mmCIF file of C-alpha atoms in Angstrom:
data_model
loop_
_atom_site.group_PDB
_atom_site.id
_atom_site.type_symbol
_atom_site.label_atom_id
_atom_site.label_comp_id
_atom_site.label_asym_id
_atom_site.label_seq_id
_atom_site.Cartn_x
_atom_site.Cartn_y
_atom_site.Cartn_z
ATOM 1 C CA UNK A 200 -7.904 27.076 37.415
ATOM 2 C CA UNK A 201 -6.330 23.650 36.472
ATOM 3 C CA UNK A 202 -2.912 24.238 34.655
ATOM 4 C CA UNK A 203 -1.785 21.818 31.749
ATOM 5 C CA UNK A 204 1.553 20.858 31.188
ATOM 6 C CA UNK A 205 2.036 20.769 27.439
ATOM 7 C CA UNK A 206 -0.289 20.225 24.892
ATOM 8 C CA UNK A 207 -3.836 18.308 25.406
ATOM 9 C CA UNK A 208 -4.305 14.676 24.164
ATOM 10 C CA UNK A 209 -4.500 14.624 20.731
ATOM 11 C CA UNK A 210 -8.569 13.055 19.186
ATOM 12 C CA UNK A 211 -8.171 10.499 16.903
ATOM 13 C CA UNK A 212 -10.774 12.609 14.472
ATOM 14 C CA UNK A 213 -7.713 14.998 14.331
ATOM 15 C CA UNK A 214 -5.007 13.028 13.753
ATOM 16 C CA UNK A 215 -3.511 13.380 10.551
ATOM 17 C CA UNK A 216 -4.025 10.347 7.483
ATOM 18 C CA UNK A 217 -1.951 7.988 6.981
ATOM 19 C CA UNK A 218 -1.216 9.266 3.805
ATOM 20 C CA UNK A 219 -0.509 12.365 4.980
ATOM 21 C CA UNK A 220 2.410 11.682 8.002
ATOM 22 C CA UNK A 221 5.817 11.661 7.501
ATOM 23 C CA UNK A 222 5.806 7.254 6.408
ATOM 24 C CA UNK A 223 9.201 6.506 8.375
ATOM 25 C CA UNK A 224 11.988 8.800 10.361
ATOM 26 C CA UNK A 225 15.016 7.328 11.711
ATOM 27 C CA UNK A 226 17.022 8.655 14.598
ATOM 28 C CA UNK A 227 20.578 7.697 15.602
ATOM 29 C CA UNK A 228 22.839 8.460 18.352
ATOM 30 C CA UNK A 229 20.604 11.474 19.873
ATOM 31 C CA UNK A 230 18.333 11.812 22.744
ATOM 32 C CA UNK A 231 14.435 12.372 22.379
ATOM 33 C CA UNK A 232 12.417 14.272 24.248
ATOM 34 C CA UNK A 233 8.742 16.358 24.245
ATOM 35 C CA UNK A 234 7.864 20.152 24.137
ATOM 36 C CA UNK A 235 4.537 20.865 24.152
ATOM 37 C CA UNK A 236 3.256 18.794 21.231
ATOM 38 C CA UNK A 237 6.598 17.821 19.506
ATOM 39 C CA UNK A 238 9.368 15.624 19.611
ATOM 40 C CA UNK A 239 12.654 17.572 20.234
ATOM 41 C CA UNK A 240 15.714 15.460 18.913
ATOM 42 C CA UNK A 241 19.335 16.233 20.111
ATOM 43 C CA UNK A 242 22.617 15.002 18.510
ATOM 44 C CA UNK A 243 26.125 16.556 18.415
ATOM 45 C CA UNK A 244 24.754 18.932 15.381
ATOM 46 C CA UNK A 245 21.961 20.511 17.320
ATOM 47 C CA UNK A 246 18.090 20.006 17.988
ATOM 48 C CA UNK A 247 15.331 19.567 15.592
ATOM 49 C CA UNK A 248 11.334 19.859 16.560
ATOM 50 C CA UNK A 249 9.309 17.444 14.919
ATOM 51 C CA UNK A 250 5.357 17.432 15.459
ATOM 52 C CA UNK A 251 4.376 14.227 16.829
ATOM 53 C CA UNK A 252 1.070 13.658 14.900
ATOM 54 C CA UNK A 253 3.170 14.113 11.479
ATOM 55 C CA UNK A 254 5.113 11.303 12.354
ATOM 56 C CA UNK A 255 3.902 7.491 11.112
ATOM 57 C CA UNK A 256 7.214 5.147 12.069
ATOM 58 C CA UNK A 257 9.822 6.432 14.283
ATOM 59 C CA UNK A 258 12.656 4.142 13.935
ATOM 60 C CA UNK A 259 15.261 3.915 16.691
ATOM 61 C CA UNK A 260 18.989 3.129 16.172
ATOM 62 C CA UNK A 261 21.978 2.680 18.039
ATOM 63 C CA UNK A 262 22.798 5.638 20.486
ATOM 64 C CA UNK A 263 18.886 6.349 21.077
ATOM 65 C CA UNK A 264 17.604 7.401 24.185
ATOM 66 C CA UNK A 265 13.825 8.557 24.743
ATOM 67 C CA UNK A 266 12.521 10.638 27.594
ATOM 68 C CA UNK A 267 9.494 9.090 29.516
ATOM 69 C CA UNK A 268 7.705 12.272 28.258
ATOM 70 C CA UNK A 269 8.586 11.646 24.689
ATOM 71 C CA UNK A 270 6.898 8.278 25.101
ATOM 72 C CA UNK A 271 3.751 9.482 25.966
ATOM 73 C CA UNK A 272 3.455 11.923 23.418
ATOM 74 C CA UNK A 273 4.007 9.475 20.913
ATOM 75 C CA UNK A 274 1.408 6.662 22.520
ATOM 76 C CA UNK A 275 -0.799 9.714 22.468
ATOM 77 C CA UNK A 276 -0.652 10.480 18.724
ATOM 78 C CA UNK A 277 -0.662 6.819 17.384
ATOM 79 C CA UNK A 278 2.864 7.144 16.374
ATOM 80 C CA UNK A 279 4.486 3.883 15.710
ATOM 81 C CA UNK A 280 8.000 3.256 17.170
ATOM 82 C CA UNK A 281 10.607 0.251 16.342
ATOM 83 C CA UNK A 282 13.725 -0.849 17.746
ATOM 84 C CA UNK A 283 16.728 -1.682 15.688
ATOM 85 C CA UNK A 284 19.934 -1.712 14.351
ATOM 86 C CA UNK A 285 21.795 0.559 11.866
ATOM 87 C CA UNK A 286 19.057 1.884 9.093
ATOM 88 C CA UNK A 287 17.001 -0.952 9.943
ATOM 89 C CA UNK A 288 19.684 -3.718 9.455
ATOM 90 C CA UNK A 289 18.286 -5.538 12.735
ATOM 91 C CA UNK A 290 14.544 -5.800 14.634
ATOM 92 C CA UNK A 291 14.753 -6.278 18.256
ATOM 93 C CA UNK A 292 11.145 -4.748 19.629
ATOM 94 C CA UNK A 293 8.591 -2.599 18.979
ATOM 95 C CA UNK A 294 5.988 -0.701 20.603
ATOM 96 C CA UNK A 295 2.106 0.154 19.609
ATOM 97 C CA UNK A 296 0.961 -0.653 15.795
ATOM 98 C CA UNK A 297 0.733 2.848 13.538
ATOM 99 C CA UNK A 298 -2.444 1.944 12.790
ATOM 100 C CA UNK A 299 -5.483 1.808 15.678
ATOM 101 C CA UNK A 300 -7.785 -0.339 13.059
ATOM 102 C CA UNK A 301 -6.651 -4.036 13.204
ATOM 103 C CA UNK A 302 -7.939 -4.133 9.935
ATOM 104 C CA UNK A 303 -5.184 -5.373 7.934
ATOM 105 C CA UNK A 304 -4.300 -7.689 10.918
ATOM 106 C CA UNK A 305 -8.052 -9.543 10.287
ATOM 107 C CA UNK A 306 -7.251 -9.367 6.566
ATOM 108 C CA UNK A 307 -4.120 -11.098 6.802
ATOM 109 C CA UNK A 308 -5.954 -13.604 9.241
ATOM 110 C CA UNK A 309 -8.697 -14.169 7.068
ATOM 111 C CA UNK A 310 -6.778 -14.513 3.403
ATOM 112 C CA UNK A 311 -4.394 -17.077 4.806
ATOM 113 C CA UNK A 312 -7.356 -18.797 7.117
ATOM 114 C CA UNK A 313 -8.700 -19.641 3.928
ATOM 115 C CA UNK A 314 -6.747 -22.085 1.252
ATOM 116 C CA UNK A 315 -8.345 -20.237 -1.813
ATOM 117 C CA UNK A 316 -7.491 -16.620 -1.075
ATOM 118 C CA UNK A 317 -4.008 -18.194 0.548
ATOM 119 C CA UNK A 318 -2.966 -19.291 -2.508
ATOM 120 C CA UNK A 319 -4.237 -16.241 -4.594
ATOM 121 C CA UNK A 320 -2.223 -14.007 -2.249
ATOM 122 C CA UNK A 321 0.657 -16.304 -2.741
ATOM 123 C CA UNK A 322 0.335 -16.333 -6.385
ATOM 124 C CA UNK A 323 -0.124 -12.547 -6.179
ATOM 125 C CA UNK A 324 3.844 -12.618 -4.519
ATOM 126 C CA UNK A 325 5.250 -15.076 -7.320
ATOM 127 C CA UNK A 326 3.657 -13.044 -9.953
ATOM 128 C CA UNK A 327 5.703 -9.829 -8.840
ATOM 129 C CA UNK A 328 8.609 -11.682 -9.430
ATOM 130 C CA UNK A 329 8.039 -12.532 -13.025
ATOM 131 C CA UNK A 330 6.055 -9.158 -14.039
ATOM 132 C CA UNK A 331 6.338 -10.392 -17.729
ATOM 133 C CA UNK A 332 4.737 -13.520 -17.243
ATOM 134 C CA UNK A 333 1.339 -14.853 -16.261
ATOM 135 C CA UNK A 334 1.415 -17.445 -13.411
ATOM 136 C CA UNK A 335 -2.261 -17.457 -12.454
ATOM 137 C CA UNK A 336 -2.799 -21.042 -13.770
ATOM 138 C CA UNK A 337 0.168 -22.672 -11.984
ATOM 139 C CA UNK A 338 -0.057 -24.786 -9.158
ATOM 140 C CA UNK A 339 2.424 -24.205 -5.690
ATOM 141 C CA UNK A 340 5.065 -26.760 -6.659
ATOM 142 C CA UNK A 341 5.191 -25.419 -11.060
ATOM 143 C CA UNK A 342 5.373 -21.809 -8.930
ATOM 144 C CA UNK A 343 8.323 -23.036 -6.280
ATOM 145 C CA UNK A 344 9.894 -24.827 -9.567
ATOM 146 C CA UNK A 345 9.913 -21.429 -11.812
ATOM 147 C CA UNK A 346 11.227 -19.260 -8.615
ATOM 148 C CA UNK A 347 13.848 -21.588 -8.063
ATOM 149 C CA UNK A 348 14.902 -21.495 -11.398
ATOM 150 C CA UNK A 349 14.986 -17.497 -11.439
ATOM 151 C CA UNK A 350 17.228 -17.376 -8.014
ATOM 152 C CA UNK A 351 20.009 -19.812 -9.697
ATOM 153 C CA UNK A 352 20.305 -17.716 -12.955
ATOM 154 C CA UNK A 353 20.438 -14.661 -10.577
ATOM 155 C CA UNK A 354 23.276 -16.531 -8.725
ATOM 156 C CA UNK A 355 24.945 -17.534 -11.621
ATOM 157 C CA UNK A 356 24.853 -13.757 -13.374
ATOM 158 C CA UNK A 357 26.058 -12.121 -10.068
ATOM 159 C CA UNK A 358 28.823 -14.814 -9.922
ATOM 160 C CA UNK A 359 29.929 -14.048 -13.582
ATOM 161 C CA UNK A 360 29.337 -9.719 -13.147
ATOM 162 C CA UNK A 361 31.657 -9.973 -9.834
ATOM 163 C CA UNK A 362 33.812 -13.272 -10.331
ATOM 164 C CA UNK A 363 32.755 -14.944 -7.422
ATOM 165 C CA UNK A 364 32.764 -18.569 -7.375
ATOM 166 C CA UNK A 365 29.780 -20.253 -6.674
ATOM 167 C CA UNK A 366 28.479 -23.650 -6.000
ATOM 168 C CA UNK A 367 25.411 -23.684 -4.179
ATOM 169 C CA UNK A 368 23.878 -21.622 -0.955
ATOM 170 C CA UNK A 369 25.006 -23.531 1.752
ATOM 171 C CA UNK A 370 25.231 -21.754 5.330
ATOM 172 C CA UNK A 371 24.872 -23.047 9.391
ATOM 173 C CA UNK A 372 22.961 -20.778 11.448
ATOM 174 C CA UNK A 373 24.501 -21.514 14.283
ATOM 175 C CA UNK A 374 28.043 -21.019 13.044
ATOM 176 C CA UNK A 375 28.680 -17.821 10.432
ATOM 177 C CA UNK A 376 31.931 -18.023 10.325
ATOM 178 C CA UNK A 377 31.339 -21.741 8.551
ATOM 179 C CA UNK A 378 30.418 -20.661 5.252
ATOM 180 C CA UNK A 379 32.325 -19.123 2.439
ATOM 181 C CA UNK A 380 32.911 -15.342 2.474
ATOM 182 C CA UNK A 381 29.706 -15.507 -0.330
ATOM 183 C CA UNK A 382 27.590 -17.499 1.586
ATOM 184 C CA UNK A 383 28.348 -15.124 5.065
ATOM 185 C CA UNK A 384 27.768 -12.233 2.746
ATOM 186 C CA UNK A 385 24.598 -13.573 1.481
ATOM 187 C CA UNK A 386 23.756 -14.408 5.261
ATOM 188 C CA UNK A 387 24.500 -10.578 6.631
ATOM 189 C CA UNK A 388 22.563 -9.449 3.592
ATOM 190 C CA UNK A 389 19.276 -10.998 3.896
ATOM 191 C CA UNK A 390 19.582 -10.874 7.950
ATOM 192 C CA UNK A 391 19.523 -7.155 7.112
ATOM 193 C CA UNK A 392 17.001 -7.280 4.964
ATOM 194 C CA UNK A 393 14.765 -9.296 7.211
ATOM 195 C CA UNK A 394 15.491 -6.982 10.206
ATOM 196 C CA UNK A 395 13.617 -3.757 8.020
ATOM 197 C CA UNK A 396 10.601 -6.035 6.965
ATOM 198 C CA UNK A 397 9.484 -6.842 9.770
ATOM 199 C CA UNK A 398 9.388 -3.476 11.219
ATOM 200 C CA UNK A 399 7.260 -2.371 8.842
ATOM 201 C CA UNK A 400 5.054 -5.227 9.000
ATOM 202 C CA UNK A 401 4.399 -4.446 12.929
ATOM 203 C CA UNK A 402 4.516 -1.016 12.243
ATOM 204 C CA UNK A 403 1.589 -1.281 10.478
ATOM 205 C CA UNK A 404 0.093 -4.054 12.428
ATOM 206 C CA UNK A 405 0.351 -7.116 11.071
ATOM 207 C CA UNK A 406 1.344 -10.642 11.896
ATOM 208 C CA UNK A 407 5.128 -11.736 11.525
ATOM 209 C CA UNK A 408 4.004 -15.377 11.907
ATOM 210 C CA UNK A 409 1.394 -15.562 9.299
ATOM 211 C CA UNK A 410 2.804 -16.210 6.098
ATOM 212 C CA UNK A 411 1.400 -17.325 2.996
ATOM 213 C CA UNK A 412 4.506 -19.000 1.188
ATOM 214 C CA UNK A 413 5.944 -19.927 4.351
ATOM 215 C CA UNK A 414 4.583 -21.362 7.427
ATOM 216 C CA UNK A 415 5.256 -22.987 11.162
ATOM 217 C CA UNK A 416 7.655 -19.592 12.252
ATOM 218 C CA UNK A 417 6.987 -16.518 13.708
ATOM 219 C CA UNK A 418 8.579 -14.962 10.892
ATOM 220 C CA UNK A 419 6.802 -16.712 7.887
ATOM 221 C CA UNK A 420 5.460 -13.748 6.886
ATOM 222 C CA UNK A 421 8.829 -11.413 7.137
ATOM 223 C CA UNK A 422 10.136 -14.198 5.111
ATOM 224 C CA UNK A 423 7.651 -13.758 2.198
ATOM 225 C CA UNK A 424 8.122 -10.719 2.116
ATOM 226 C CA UNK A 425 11.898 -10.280 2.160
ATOM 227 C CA UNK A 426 11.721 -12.753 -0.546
ATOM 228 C CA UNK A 427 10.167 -10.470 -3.190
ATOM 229 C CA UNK A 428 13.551 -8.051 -3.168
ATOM 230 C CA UNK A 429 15.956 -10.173 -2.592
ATOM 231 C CA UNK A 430 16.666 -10.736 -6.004
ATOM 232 C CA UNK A 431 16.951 -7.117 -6.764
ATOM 233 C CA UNK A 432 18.873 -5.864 -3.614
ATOM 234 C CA UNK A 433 20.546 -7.946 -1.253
ATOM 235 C CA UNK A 434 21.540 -10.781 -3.549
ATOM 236 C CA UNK A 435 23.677 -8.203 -5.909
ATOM 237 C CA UNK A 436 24.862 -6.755 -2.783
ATOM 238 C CA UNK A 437 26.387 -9.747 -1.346
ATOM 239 C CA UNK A 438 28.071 -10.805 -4.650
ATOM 240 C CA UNK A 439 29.575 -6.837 -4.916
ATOM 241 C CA UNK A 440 31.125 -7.683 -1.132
ATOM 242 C CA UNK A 441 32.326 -10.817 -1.590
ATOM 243 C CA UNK A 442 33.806 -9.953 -4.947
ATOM 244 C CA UNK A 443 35.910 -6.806 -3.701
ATOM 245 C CA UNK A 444 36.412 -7.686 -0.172
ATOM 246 C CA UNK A 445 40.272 -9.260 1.239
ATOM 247 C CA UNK A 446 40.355 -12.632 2.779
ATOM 248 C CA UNK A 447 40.925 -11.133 6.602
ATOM 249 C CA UNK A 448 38.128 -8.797 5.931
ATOM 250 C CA UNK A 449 35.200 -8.469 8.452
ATOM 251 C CA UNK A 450 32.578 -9.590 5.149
ATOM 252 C CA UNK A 451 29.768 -9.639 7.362
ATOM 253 C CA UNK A 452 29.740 -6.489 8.798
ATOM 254 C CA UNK A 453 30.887 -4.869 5.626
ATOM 255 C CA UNK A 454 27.868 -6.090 4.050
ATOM 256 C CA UNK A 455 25.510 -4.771 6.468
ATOM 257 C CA UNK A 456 27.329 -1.641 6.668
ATOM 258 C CA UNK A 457 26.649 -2.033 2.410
ATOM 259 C CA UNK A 458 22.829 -3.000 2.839
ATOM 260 C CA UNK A 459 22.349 0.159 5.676
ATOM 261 C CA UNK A 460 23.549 2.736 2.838
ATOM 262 C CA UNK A 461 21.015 0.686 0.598
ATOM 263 C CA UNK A 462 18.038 1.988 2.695
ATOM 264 C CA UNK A 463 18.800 5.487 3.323
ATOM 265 C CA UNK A 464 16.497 6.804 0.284
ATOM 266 C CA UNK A 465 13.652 5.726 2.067
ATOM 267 C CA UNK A 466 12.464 3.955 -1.018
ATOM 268 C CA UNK A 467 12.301 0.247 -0.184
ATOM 269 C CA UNK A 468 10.558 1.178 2.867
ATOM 270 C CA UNK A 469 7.966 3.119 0.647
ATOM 271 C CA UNK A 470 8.028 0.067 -1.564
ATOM 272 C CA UNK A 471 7.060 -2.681 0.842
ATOM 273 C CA UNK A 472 4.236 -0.736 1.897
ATOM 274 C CA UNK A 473 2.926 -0.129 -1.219
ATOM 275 C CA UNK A 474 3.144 -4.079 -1.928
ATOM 276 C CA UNK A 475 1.528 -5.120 1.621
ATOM 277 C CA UNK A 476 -1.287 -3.269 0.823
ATOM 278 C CA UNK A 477 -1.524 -4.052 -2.574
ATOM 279 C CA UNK A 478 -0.883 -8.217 -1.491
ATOM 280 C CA UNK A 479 -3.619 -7.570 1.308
ATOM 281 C CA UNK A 480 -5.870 -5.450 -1.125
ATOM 282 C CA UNK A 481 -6.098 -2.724 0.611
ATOM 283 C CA UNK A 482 -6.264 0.949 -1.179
ATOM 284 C CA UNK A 483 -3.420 2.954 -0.454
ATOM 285 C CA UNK A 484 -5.549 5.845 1.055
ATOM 286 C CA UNK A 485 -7.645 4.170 2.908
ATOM 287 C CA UNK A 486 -8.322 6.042 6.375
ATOM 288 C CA UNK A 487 -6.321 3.623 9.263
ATOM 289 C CA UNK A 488 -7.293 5.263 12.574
ATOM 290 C CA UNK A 489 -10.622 3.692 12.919
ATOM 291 C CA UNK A 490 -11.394 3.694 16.870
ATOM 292 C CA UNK A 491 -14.256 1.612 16.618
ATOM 293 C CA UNK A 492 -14.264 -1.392 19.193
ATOM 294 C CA UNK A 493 -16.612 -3.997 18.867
ATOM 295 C CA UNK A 494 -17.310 -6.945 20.657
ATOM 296 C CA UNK A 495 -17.532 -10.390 18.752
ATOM 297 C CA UNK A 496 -20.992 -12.623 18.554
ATOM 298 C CA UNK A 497 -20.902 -16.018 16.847
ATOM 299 C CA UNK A 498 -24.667 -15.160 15.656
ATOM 300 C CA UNK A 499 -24.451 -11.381 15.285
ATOM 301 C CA UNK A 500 -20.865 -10.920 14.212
ATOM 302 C CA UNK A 501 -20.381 -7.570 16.308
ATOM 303 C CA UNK A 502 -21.915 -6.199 18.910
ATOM 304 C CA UNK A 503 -21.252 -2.972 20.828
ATOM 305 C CA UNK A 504 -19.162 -2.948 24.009
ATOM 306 C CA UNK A 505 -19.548 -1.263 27.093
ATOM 307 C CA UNK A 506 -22.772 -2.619 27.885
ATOM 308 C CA UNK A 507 -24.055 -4.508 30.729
ATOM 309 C CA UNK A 508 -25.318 -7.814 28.420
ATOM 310 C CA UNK A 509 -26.274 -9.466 32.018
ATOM 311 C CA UNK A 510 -29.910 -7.393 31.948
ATOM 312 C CA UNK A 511 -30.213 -8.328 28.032
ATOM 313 C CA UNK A 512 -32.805 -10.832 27.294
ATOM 314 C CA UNK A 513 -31.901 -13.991 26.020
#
């Protein structure tokens, strides 16, 4: 008789809903590992089991190590897992998609292929920023016009609520400690914010690179994104900072330290999801494990794969 290590491969048909995994868990300073059909994490207060196929995004932060076993459990269950800094403060990789379906990958594709649905997606973001208003009948430059507008008087009421001078945003990528202690504060915040977006854009499979605001980077569409909370989050955060913080103070690093503590709830995370699907128009519990793989015809559309197409007739 054949003996199994561990638990058998887990079906797609089985795997839990979206809707119904665990959205996001971060681990920190702890080693990961597998028993039977769990994740076991260890850190200095003890070890936790965690079944795998409850799990959507497993984010990894400083201290992290995974066990080869661990991995494979995870591939197995179409868990997503991300690479980054403190709470999400930073991206640096990321491993398999959470969903199977590159659904929302082809409907990203397809609404910014198309300069009608791009700009109805992109009037879709402005319009979240002015929920009081209706913006449906203004054109890209009125809409870049009215948003600038909005970020100045934010500025300028964050300046007077934490008397911090300010003049304009003015900043050198290549040289942080250039700017004034606002500006670097501003800087570390968005950076931060940035890092957490995209994660959850990959984490769900999307593009990075196709944005509907912005364009020509591989992080257009993290930049969209970001943009819709700024306003509310890191902006206010970076005035706070700069306002209580001593001239030899490390500004940056207490501001990502500030943003980190800013994510712990769980509920931006929640929140970005909930406005990618609504931007994409996607319903939020619609079934994302679809392991149906197709094979593209310019005439037909799809076709099924694994068949030999060489005895087909022409």
């Amino acid at each position: 008789m054949k003996k199994h290590n561990g638990a058998k491969k887990t079906e797609l048909n089985e795997l839990p809903r979206i809707g119904d995994r665990v959205t996001f868990i971060y681990v920190e300073h702890a080693k990961i590992n597998r028993q039977d059909s769990a994740i076991t994490v260890l850190d200095s207060k003890g070890i936790v089991r965690i079944p795998a196929s409850m799990v959507g995004v497993l984010l990894l932060g400083p201290g992290t190590d995974v066990s080869h076993r661990a991995i494979e459990l995870i591939g197995d269950t179409g868990t997503s897992m991300v690479w980054g800094g403190e709470r999400g403060v930073r991206h640096y990789a990321h491993g398999r998609a959470l969903a199977h379906s590159s659904r929302l990958l082809e409907r990203q594709a397809n609404l910014v292929s198309n300069t009608r649905s791009r700009l109805s997606v992109a009037r879709k973001m402005y319009q979240m920023r002015f929920p009081n208003e209706d913006v449906t009948d203004l054109t890209m430059q009125q809409l870049r016009g009215r948003e600038g507008a909005r970020v100045r008087e934010v500025y300028r009421k964050q300046s007077k609520l934490h008397d911090v001078e300010w003049t304009k945003r003015e900043y050198n990528p290549d040289d942080f400690e250039s700017g004034t202690p606002i500006n670097q504060a501003l800087s570390a915040a968005h950076v931060s914010l940035y890092g957490l977006a995209y994660s959850i854009i990959v984490a769900l499979g999307m593009s990075a690179g196709l944005g509907f605001v912005h364009t020509g980077h591989d992080l257009s569409f993290v930049y969209d994104i970001a943009d819709l909370y700024k306003a509310d989050l890191t902006i206010p955060i970076a005035f706070e900072i700069a306002g209580d913080s001593l001239p030899d103070e490390d500004i940056g690093r207490k501001t990502r330290l500030r943003v980190r503590d800013a994510f712990v709830d769980g509920k931006i995370m929640k929140k970005i999801v909930k406005d990618l699907q609504y931007l994409m128009d996607i319903e939020a519990d619609e079934e994302m494990f679809i392991d149906v793989i197709n094979l593209w015809d310019d005439k037909e559309e799809l076709v099924k794969h694994g068949v030999n197409y060489e005895e087909v007739p022409q």
